[in-house]
Amino acid sequence: MRASRPVALAAAALLVGGAAGCGGGGSGEGGRTPPAGSGAPSGSPGASTAAPDAWIAARVAKMSVQEKVGQLFVPTFAGRADALAKIREYHVGGLIYFPQNFGSPARTAAQSNALQRASKIPLLLGVDEEQGLVSRTPFVTRFPGNMALGATRNPADARAAARVTGTELRAVGINLDYAPDADVNVNQHNPVIGLRSFGSDPALASTMVAGAVGGYQDAGVAATAKHFPGHGDTAVDSHTGLPVIKHAPGTWQRLDAPPFRAAIAAGVDVIMTAHIVVPKLDRSGDPSTLSKTVLTGLLRENLGYQGVITTDSLLMAGVREKYGDATVPVRAINAGADQLLMPPSLPRAYRAVVGAVRSGKITEKRLDESVTRILRLKQRRGLFQGTAADPAKAAAAVGTPAHRAAARQVAEHAVTLVGNKGGLLPLKGRKVAVSGPAADRLQAALRRHGVTTVPRGSADVTVLTTVNAGQATASRVRALGPKPVVVAALGRPYDLDAAGGAAAALATYSAGAVSVDALAGVLSGAVKPTGRLPVPAGGRPAGYGLGYR
């Protein structure tokens, strides 16, 4: 049996907490003295003053227009040579890692160090590591995604997961994560959010977002709440089109805004824009990324956010439908964005912004505001004190027993029992067949828990796993014949809407190994189910979940 939740959480907090915050110190190993001419005092900026960032205004005043504009850009890079060229030629403020940019933890740490050494101002080295569906880092400890965390309904789990992920990222020199997702998913046909959301309840999403923000920042990594003003009610993917969301201002305030308010209250470092049109918030027809009404009016003035605003990727179709690639970055800055993420052509976008500043289309005051926010973020995350990672220690910081235990705990807390006719579950003592995705792993895990697994023809019960099967779930249940069927949704829990013919139904919200193992624990009875639906599914409302007697 699993330890009680308070005891388990306390143990995980002790285990995980000791590894948090690596790489951010100023006087220990990896410390960095600000470069000459940076405008920052040597040692710890502002350590003996009441205003730790008072030096930033002087530093901005010394920068050229080209250097200031460069701070706004966070491009992709093909390899180390390409990154070094972008640092040298365009003075970029950061870079974003994708899978092809990673080697081993040690090699990644060494590369991050080389990039930082090449830059006069510390770089924001970021990655899109939400866990779950959006995971770019090949070696991090694998957690289920946000909807699984939402099913735990425990912000301590969200904080622990983010702390582990942040600790492992910081160990290889990455200091910014484009997470957590703060969208409230109220459309089960949403093709781009879904499991990336904590759920359909804005109050639940708010508490979990705040927990995740705290976890990343515990580890010394900047957190990013996304996608403002809210991408949870769309059936169009902004990577390939321009979604239109018809929420009225009152609906937005009640449904979409609360998680962003919670992120701001938690001190979130960055908020990412959405390439969506919300006509009742802004009549211009421009995507929110390019809307001054949304970014300056709603985010800055209505919600009071004073941190960094980053665009979502400027490669996405949703922001490129109406304007050209040289116009988009200029309009984004004038709308209120500070960082320009992944421009399709860095040279073209950079020249466009420099030209707009020189012509007065972007005022120097507006440019200085963004550069100041970016430098304050770098100061707040300790980058002027030190950015160096230790390649010799990087591998040991990744996938530790404590981190794997934290992932196992989250996965177990997430498993949600939605139906259990006649007390069919747990399955121990029955002959069980398994069919569907991850069947081999689930069978092996069940056997470890003492459950007898057999071919379907010899079974008393069949466990059918699904991953986003939708209405096909019903026919798959029927095809298994008259004996009892247990449906386990390893992807979106909406599969359970078509599982009415099953004797029992569960959701794990993830097909990852740690979630499949947790499912086996619940099916066998070794782990008691405690998860509750974060979205309506299986004919049950959000918040529903059964336990074992």
PDB file of C-alpha atoms in Angstrom, residues 265-498:
ATOM      1  CA  ALA A 265       0.584  36.868  -7.716  1.00  0.00           C
ATOM      2  CA  ALA A 266       3.150  34.044  -7.558  1.00  0.00           C
ATOM      3  CA  GLY A 267       5.765  36.322  -9.153  1.00  0.00           C
ATOM      4  CA  VAL A 268       5.890  34.642 -12.581  1.00  0.00           C
ATOM      5  CA  ASP A 269       8.892  35.795 -14.613  1.00  0.00           C
ATOM      6  CA  VAL A 270       7.388  35.683 -18.109  1.00  0.00           C
ATOM      7  CA  ILE A 271       3.939  35.538 -19.707  1.00  0.00           C
ATOM      8  CA  MET A 272       3.620  34.204 -23.256  1.00  0.00           C
ATOM      9  CA  THR A 273       1.113  35.539 -25.745  1.00  0.00           C
ATOM     10  CA  ALA A 274      -1.358  33.506 -27.787  1.00  0.00           C
ATOM     11  CA  HIS A 275      -1.759  33.766 -31.541  1.00  0.00           C
ATOM     12  CA  ILE A 276      -5.544  33.907 -31.237  1.00  0.00           C
ATOM     13  CA  VAL A 277      -8.233  36.445 -32.071  1.00  0.00           C
ATOM     14  CA  VAL A 278     -10.770  37.324 -29.359  1.00  0.00           C
ATOM     15  CA  PRO A 279     -13.101  39.780 -31.123  1.00  0.00           C
ATOM     16  CA  LYS A 280     -15.003  40.757 -27.981  1.00  0.00           C
ATOM     17  CA  LEU A 281     -11.748  41.747 -26.294  1.00  0.00           C
ATOM     18  CA  ASP A 282     -10.261  43.505 -29.331  1.00  0.00           C
ATOM     19  CA  ARG A 283     -12.252  44.370 -32.463  1.00  0.00           C
ATOM     20  CA  SER A 284      -9.179  44.905 -34.679  1.00  0.00           C
ATOM     21  CA  GLY A 285      -9.020  41.298 -35.827  1.00  0.00           C
ATOM     22  CA  ASP A 286      -5.344  41.152 -34.918  1.00  0.00           C
ATOM     23  CA  PRO A 287      -4.007  38.128 -33.045  1.00  0.00           C
ATOM     24  CA  SER A 288      -3.474  38.847 -29.350  1.00  0.00           C
ATOM     25  CA  THR A 289       0.300  38.772 -29.861  1.00  0.00           C
ATOM     26  CA  LEU A 290      -0.067  41.948 -31.943  1.00  0.00           C
ATOM     27  CA  SER A 291      -2.856  43.579 -29.922  1.00  0.00           C
ATOM     28  CA  LYS A 292      -2.069  46.574 -27.716  1.00  0.00           C
ATOM     29  CA  THR A 293      -5.577  46.275 -26.304  1.00  0.00           C
ATOM     30  CA  VAL A 294      -4.789  42.776 -25.052  1.00  0.00           C
ATOM     31  CA  LEU A 295      -1.128  43.015 -24.049  1.00  0.00           C
ATOM     32  CA  THR A 296      -0.952  46.552 -22.714  1.00  0.00           C
ATOM     33  CA  GLY A 297      -4.613  47.057 -21.875  1.00  0.00           C
ATOM     34  CA  LEU A 298      -5.567  43.727 -20.314  1.00  0.00           C
ATOM     35  CA  LEU A 299      -2.255  42.260 -19.187  1.00  0.00           C
ATOM     36  CA  ARG A 300      -0.335  45.349 -18.104  1.00  0.00           C
ATOM     37  CA  GLU A 301      -3.132  47.682 -17.016  1.00  0.00           C
ATOM     38  CA  ASN A 302      -6.022  45.393 -16.027  1.00  0.00           C
ATOM     39  CA  LEU A 303      -4.024  42.584 -14.415  1.00  0.00           C
ATOM     40  CA  GLY A 304      -1.131  44.807 -13.341  1.00  0.00           C
ATOM     41  CA  TYR A 305       1.642  42.602 -14.765  1.00  0.00           C
ATOM     42  CA  GLN A 306       5.038  44.312 -14.904  1.00  0.00           C
ATOM     43  CA  GLY A 307       7.256  41.393 -15.924  1.00  0.00           C
ATOM     44  CA  VAL A 308       8.480  40.188 -19.313  1.00  0.00           C
ATOM     45  CA  ILE A 309       5.954  39.440 -22.053  1.00  0.00           C
ATOM     46  CA  THR A 310       7.198  37.044 -24.720  1.00  0.00           C
ATOM     47  CA  THR A 311       5.505  36.191 -27.963  1.00  0.00           C
ATOM     48  CA  ASP A 312       4.756  32.604 -28.796  1.00  0.00           C
ATOM     49  CA  SER A 313       6.848  31.321 -31.697  1.00  0.00           C
ATOM     50  CA  LEU A 314       6.766  33.754 -34.610  1.00  0.00           C
ATOM     51  CA  LEU A 315       7.107  30.772 -36.935  1.00  0.00           C
ATOM     52  CA  MET A 316       3.490  29.791 -36.238  1.00  0.00           C
ATOM     53  CA  ALA A 317       0.808  30.392 -38.859  1.00  0.00           C
ATOM     54  CA  GLY A 318      -1.530  32.111 -36.399  1.00  0.00           C
ATOM     55  CA  VAL A 319       0.661  35.229 -36.214  1.00  0.00           C
ATOM     56  CA  ARG A 320       1.686  35.292 -39.902  1.00  0.00           C
ATOM     57  CA  GLU A 321      -1.712  35.270 -41.622  1.00  0.00           C
ATOM     58  CA  LYS A 322      -2.370  39.000 -41.593  1.00  0.00           C
ATOM     59  CA  TYR A 323       1.090  40.623 -41.675  1.00  0.00           C
ATOM     60  CA  GLY A 324       4.502  39.909 -43.164  1.00  0.00           C
ATOM     61  CA  ASP A 325       7.469  38.599 -41.217  1.00  0.00           C
ATOM     62  CA  ALA A 326       9.156  42.024 -41.093  1.00  0.00           C
ATOM     63  CA  THR A 327       5.990  43.736 -39.823  1.00  0.00           C
ATOM     64  CA  VAL A 328       5.071  41.208 -37.126  1.00  0.00           C
ATOM     65  CA  PRO A 329       7.981  41.899 -34.722  1.00  0.00           C
ATOM     66  CA  VAL A 330       7.483  45.669 -34.916  1.00  0.00           C
ATOM     67  CA  ARG A 331       3.763  45.384 -34.235  1.00  0.00           C
ATOM     68  CA  ALA A 332       4.388  42.911 -31.385  1.00  0.00           C
ATOM     69  CA  ILE A 333       6.741  45.337 -29.624  1.00  0.00           C
ATOM     70  CA  ASN A 334       4.358  48.245 -30.027  1.00  0.00           C
ATOM     71  CA  ALA A 335       1.550  46.055 -28.698  1.00  0.00           C
ATOM     72  CA  GLY A 336       3.540  45.469 -25.506  1.00  0.00           C
ATOM     73  CA  ALA A 337       5.680  42.368 -26.108  1.00  0.00           C
ATOM     74  CA  ASP A 338       9.244  42.415 -24.786  1.00  0.00           C
ATOM     75  CA  GLN A 339      10.694  39.240 -26.281  1.00  0.00           C
ATOM     76  CA  LEU A 340      10.372  37.975 -29.836  1.00  0.00           C
ATOM     77  CA  LEU A 341      10.545  34.184 -29.866  1.00  0.00           C
ATOM     78  CA  MET A 342      11.752  32.181 -32.871  1.00  0.00           C
ATOM     79  CA  PRO A 343      11.492  34.705 -35.726  1.00  0.00           C
ATOM     80  CA  PRO A 344      11.336  32.964 -39.135  1.00  0.00           C
ATOM     81  CA  SER A 345      14.389  34.981 -40.217  1.00  0.00           C
ATOM     82  CA  LEU A 346      16.457  36.570 -37.471  1.00  0.00           C
ATOM     83  CA  PRO A 347      18.368  38.882 -39.874  1.00  0.00           C
ATOM     84  CA  ARG A 348      15.158  40.187 -41.435  1.00  0.00           C
ATOM     85  CA  ALA A 349      13.328  40.649 -38.134  1.00  0.00           C
ATOM     86  CA  TYR A 350      16.349  42.270 -36.476  1.00  0.00           C
ATOM     87  CA  ARG A 351      16.818  44.752 -39.331  1.00  0.00           C
ATOM     88  CA  ALA A 352      13.099  45.572 -39.239  1.00  0.00           C
ATOM     89  CA  VAL A 353      13.150  46.402 -35.530  1.00  0.00           C
ATOM     90  CA  VAL A 354      16.381  48.418 -35.730  1.00  0.00           C
ATOM     91  CA  GLY A 355      14.902  50.345 -38.655  1.00  0.00           C
ATOM     92  CA  ALA A 356      11.656  50.944 -36.783  1.00  0.00           C
ATOM     93  CA  VAL A 357      13.577  52.397 -33.821  1.00  0.00           C
ATOM     94  CA  ARG A 358      15.638  54.672 -36.043  1.00  0.00           C
ATOM     95  CA  SER A 359      12.556  55.887 -37.903  1.00  0.00           C
ATOM     96  CA  GLY A 360      10.601  56.482 -34.692  1.00  0.00           C
ATOM     97  CA  LYS A 361       8.000  53.804 -35.409  1.00  0.00           C
ATOM     98  CA  ILE A 362       9.224  52.215 -32.175  1.00  0.00           C
ATOM     99  CA  THR A 363      10.230  54.887 -29.690  1.00  0.00           C
ATOM    100  CA  GLU A 364      13.480  54.576 -27.782  1.00  0.00           C
ATOM    101  CA  LYS A 365      11.443  54.860 -24.591  1.00  0.00           C
ATOM    102  CA  ARG A 366       9.407  51.823 -25.613  1.00  0.00           C
ATOM    103  CA  LEU A 367      12.566  49.884 -26.505  1.00  0.00           C
ATOM    104  CA  ASP A 368      14.226  50.788 -23.198  1.00  0.00           C
ATOM    105  CA  GLU A 369      11.178  49.568 -21.274  1.00  0.00           C
ATOM    106  CA  SER A 370      11.547  46.089 -22.771  1.00  0.00           C
ATOM    107  CA  VAL A 371      15.310  45.919 -22.341  1.00  0.00           C
ATOM    108  CA  THR A 372      14.954  47.004 -18.715  1.00  0.00           C
ATOM    109  CA  ARG A 373      12.396  44.281 -18.011  1.00  0.00           C
ATOM    110  CA  ILE A 374      14.622  41.653 -19.606  1.00  0.00           C
ATOM    111  CA  LEU A 375      17.688  42.710 -17.619  1.00  0.00           C
ATOM    112  CA  ARG A 376      15.624  42.761 -14.429  1.00  0.00           C
ATOM    113  CA  LEU A 377      14.534  39.203 -15.138  1.00  0.00           C
ATOM    114  CA  LYS A 378      18.148  38.146 -15.624  1.00  0.00           C
ATOM    115  CA  GLN A 379      19.086  39.920 -12.410  1.00  0.00           C
ATOM    116  CA  ARG A 380      16.213  38.317 -10.492  1.00  0.00           C
ATOM    117  CA  ARG A 381      17.230  34.813 -11.584  1.00  0.00           C
ATOM    118  CA  GLY A 382      20.843  35.460 -10.542  1.00  0.00           C
ATOM    119  CA  LEU A 383      22.357  35.381 -14.019  1.00  0.00           C
ATOM    120  CA  PHE A 384      24.636  38.358 -13.384  1.00  0.00           C
ATOM    121  CA  GLN A 385      25.956  36.479 -10.362  1.00  0.00           C
ATOM    122  CA  GLY A 386      26.714  33.285 -12.272  1.00  0.00           C
ATOM    123  CA  THR A 387      25.504  31.216 -15.200  1.00  0.00           C
ATOM    124  CA  ALA A 388      28.043  28.402 -15.364  1.00  0.00           C
ATOM    125  CA  ALA A 389      26.907  24.802 -15.067  1.00  0.00           C
ATOM    126  CA  ASP A 390      29.305  22.063 -13.971  1.00  0.00           C
ATOM    127  CA  PRO A 391      29.584  19.444 -16.746  1.00  0.00           C
ATOM    128  CA  ALA A 392      31.208  16.990 -14.335  1.00  0.00           C
ATOM    129  CA  LYS A 393      28.154  17.086 -12.062  1.00  0.00           C
ATOM    130  CA  ALA A 394      25.385  17.454 -14.651  1.00  0.00           C
ATOM    131  CA  ALA A 395      24.649  13.768 -15.197  1.00  0.00           C
ATOM    132  CA  ALA A 396      24.450  13.081 -11.468  1.00  0.00           C
ATOM    133  CA  ALA A 397      21.792  15.791 -11.084  1.00  0.00           C
ATOM    134  CA  VAL A 398      19.466  14.155 -13.625  1.00  0.00           C
ATOM    135  CA  GLY A 399      17.181  11.192 -12.915  1.00  0.00           C
ATOM    136  CA  THR A 400      18.163  10.823  -9.282  1.00  0.00           C
ATOM    137  CA  PRO A 401      16.284   8.320  -7.105  1.00  0.00           C
ATOM    138  CA  ALA A 402      14.573  11.236  -5.361  1.00  0.00           C
ATOM    139  CA  HIS A 403      13.441  12.706  -8.666  1.00  0.00           C
ATOM    140  CA  ARG A 404      12.109   9.372  -9.918  1.00  0.00           C
ATOM    141  CA  ALA A 405      10.266   8.908  -6.622  1.00  0.00           C
ATOM    142  CA  ALA A 406       8.637  12.315  -7.042  1.00  0.00           C
ATOM    143  CA  ALA A 407       7.484  11.370 -10.566  1.00  0.00           C
ATOM    144  CA  ARG A 408       6.105   8.056  -9.316  1.00  0.00           C
ATOM    145  CA  GLN A 409       4.200   9.830  -6.555  1.00  0.00           C
ATOM    146  CA  VAL A 410       2.602  12.323  -8.956  1.00  0.00           C
ATOM    147  CA  ALA A 411       1.583   9.554 -11.344  1.00  0.00           C
ATOM    148  CA  GLU A 412      -0.009   7.526  -8.552  1.00  0.00           C
ATOM    149  CA  HIS A 413      -1.887  10.534  -7.176  1.00  0.00           C
ATOM    150  CA  ALA A 414      -3.265  11.250 -10.666  1.00  0.00           C
ATOM    151  CA  VAL A 415      -4.900   7.906 -11.514  1.00  0.00           C
ATOM    152  CA  THR A 416      -8.653   8.516 -11.426  1.00  0.00           C
ATOM    153  CA  LEU A 417     -11.255   5.780 -10.974  1.00  0.00           C
ATOM    154  CA  VAL A 418     -14.393   6.908 -12.824  1.00  0.00           C
ATOM    155  CA  GLY A 419     -16.447   3.699 -12.801  1.00  0.00           C
ATOM    156  CA  ASN A 420     -16.316   0.395 -10.924  1.00  0.00           C
ATOM    157  CA  LYS A 421     -19.506  -1.641 -11.393  1.00  0.00           C
ATOM    158  CA  GLY A 422     -19.985  -4.319  -8.805  1.00  0.00           C
ATOM    159  CA  GLY A 423     -16.631  -3.577  -7.202  1.00  0.00           C
ATOM    160  CA  LEU A 424     -14.772  -5.276 -10.073  1.00  0.00           C
ATOM    161  CA  LEU A 425     -11.555  -3.498  -9.131  1.00  0.00           C
ATOM    162  CA  PRO A 426      -9.007  -4.187  -7.781  1.00  0.00           C
ATOM    163  CA  LEU A 427      -8.120  -7.143 -10.000  1.00  0.00           C
ATOM    164  CA  LYS A 428      -5.870  -9.230  -7.752  1.00  0.00           C
ATOM    165  CA  GLY A 429      -7.070 -12.833  -7.740  1.00  0.00           C
ATOM    166  CA  ARG A 430      -8.450 -12.648 -11.290  1.00  0.00           C
ATOM    167  CA  LYS A 431      -6.970 -13.785 -14.600  1.00  0.00           C
ATOM    168  CA  VAL A 432      -6.430 -10.630 -16.638  1.00  0.00           C
ATOM    169  CA  ALA A 433      -5.789  -9.934 -20.320  1.00  0.00           C
ATOM    170  CA  VAL A 434      -4.471  -6.583 -21.536  1.00  0.00           C
ATOM    171  CA  SER A 435      -5.164  -5.037 -24.932  1.00  0.00           C
ATOM    172  CA  GLY A 436      -4.255  -1.679 -26.461  1.00  0.00           C
ATOM    173  CA  PRO A 437      -1.367   0.820 -26.325  1.00  0.00           C
ATOM    174  CA  ALA A 438       1.373   0.072 -23.778  1.00  0.00           C
ATOM    175  CA  ALA A 439      -0.119  -3.404 -23.229  1.00  0.00           C
ATOM    176  CA  ASP A 440       3.263  -5.114 -22.796  1.00  0.00           C
ATOM    177  CA  ARG A 441       4.434  -2.680 -20.151  1.00  0.00           C
ATOM    178  CA  LEU A 442       1.114  -2.818 -18.303  1.00  0.00           C
ATOM    179  CA  GLN A 443       1.135  -6.626 -18.284  1.00  0.00           C
ATOM    180  CA  ALA A 444       4.655  -6.707 -16.891  1.00  0.00           C
ATOM    181  CA  ALA A 445       3.762  -4.158 -14.215  1.00  0.00           C
ATOM    182  CA  LEU A 446       0.634  -6.086 -13.237  1.00  0.00           C
ATOM    183  CA  ARG A 447       2.670  -9.269 -12.854  1.00  0.00           C
ATOM    184  CA  ARG A 448       5.085  -7.436 -10.559  1.00  0.00           C
ATOM    185  CA  HIS A 449       2.074  -6.667  -8.377  1.00  0.00           C
ATOM    186  CA  GLY A 450       1.043 -10.333  -8.294  1.00  0.00           C
ATOM    187  CA  VAL A 451      -1.744 -10.173 -10.917  1.00  0.00           C
ATOM    188  CA  THR A 452      -2.017 -13.182 -13.242  1.00  0.00           C
ATOM    189  CA  THR A 453      -1.984 -12.114 -16.906  1.00  0.00           C
ATOM    190  CA  VAL A 454      -3.224 -14.505 -19.605  1.00  0.00           C
ATOM    191  CA  PRO A 455      -4.309 -14.463 -23.271  1.00  0.00           C
ATOM    192  CA  ARG A 456      -7.746 -12.957 -23.827  1.00  0.00           C
ATOM    193  CA  GLY A 457      -9.479 -16.276 -24.398  1.00  0.00           C
ATOM    194  CA  SER A 458      -8.478 -17.473 -20.913  1.00  0.00           C
ATOM    195  CA  ALA A 459      -9.159 -14.219 -19.059  1.00  0.00           C
ATOM    196  CA  ASP A 460     -11.815 -13.342 -16.508  1.00  0.00           C
ATOM    197  CA  VAL A 461     -11.354  -9.625 -17.229  1.00  0.00           C
ATOM    198  CA  THR A 462      -9.783  -7.632 -20.055  1.00  0.00           C
ATOM    199  CA  VAL A 463      -8.102  -4.269 -19.507  1.00  0.00           C
ATOM    200  CA  LEU A 464      -8.423  -2.140 -22.647  1.00  0.00           C
ATOM    201  CA  THR A 465      -6.063   0.820 -22.846  1.00  0.00           C
ATOM    202  CA  THR A 466      -6.813   3.748 -25.166  1.00  0.00           C
ATOM    203  CA  VAL A 467      -4.957   6.850 -26.310  1.00  0.00           C
ATOM    204  CA  ASN A 468      -7.270   9.463 -27.804  1.00  0.00           C
ATOM    205  CA  ALA A 469      -9.522   6.825 -29.422  1.00  0.00           C
ATOM    206  CA  GLY A 470     -12.662   8.935 -29.033  1.00  0.00           C
ATOM    207  CA  GLN A 471     -15.882   7.288 -30.185  1.00  0.00           C
ATOM    208  CA  ALA A 472     -13.948   4.235 -31.404  1.00  0.00           C
ATOM    209  CA  THR A 473     -13.636   3.278 -27.729  1.00  0.00           C
ATOM    210  CA  ALA A 474     -17.221   1.965 -27.710  1.00  0.00           C
ATOM    211  CA  SER A 475     -16.680  -0.436 -30.616  1.00  0.00           C
ATOM    212  CA  ARG A 476     -13.414  -1.672 -29.113  1.00  0.00           C
ATOM    213  CA  VAL A 477     -15.199  -2.493 -25.862  1.00  0.00           C
ATOM    214  CA  ARG A 478     -17.927  -4.399 -27.751  1.00  0.00           C
ATOM    215  CA  ALA A 479     -15.361  -6.333 -29.788  1.00  0.00           C
ATOM    216  CA  LEU A 480     -13.889  -7.816 -26.612  1.00  0.00           C
ATOM    217  CA  GLY A 481     -17.014  -9.878 -26.011  1.00  0.00           C
ATOM    218  CA  PRO A 482     -19.245 -10.526 -23.023  1.00  0.00           C
ATOM    219  CA  LYS A 483     -16.687 -10.758 -20.228  1.00  0.00           C
ATOM    220  CA  PRO A 484     -16.046  -7.659 -18.103  1.00  0.00           C
ATOM    221  CA  VAL A 485     -13.890  -4.935 -19.654  1.00  0.00           C
ATOM    222  CA  VAL A 486     -11.917  -2.262 -17.827  1.00  0.00           C
ATOM    223  CA  VAL A 487     -11.164   0.823 -19.954  1.00  0.00           C
ATOM    224  CA  ALA A 488      -8.061   2.798 -19.019  1.00  0.00           C
ATOM    225  CA  ALA A 489      -7.664   6.118 -20.874  1.00  0.00           C
ATOM    226  CA  LEU A 490      -3.943   6.766 -21.165  1.00  0.00           C
ATOM    227  CA  GLY A 491      -4.427   9.973 -23.136  1.00  0.00           C
ATOM    228  CA  ARG A 492      -7.320  12.392 -23.072  1.00  0.00           C
ATOM    229  CA  PRO A 493      -9.911  11.282 -20.517  1.00  0.00           C
ATOM    230  CA  TYR A 494     -12.672  12.113 -23.001  1.00  0.00           C
ATOM    231  CA  ASP A 495     -12.292   8.542 -24.331  1.00  0.00           C
ATOM    232  CA  LEU A 496     -14.316   7.527 -21.278  1.00  0.00           C
ATOM    233  CA  ASP A 497     -17.365   9.302 -22.762  1.00  0.00           C
ATOM    234  CA  ALA A 498     -17.629   6.304 -25.112  1.00  0.00           C
TER     235      ALA A 498
END
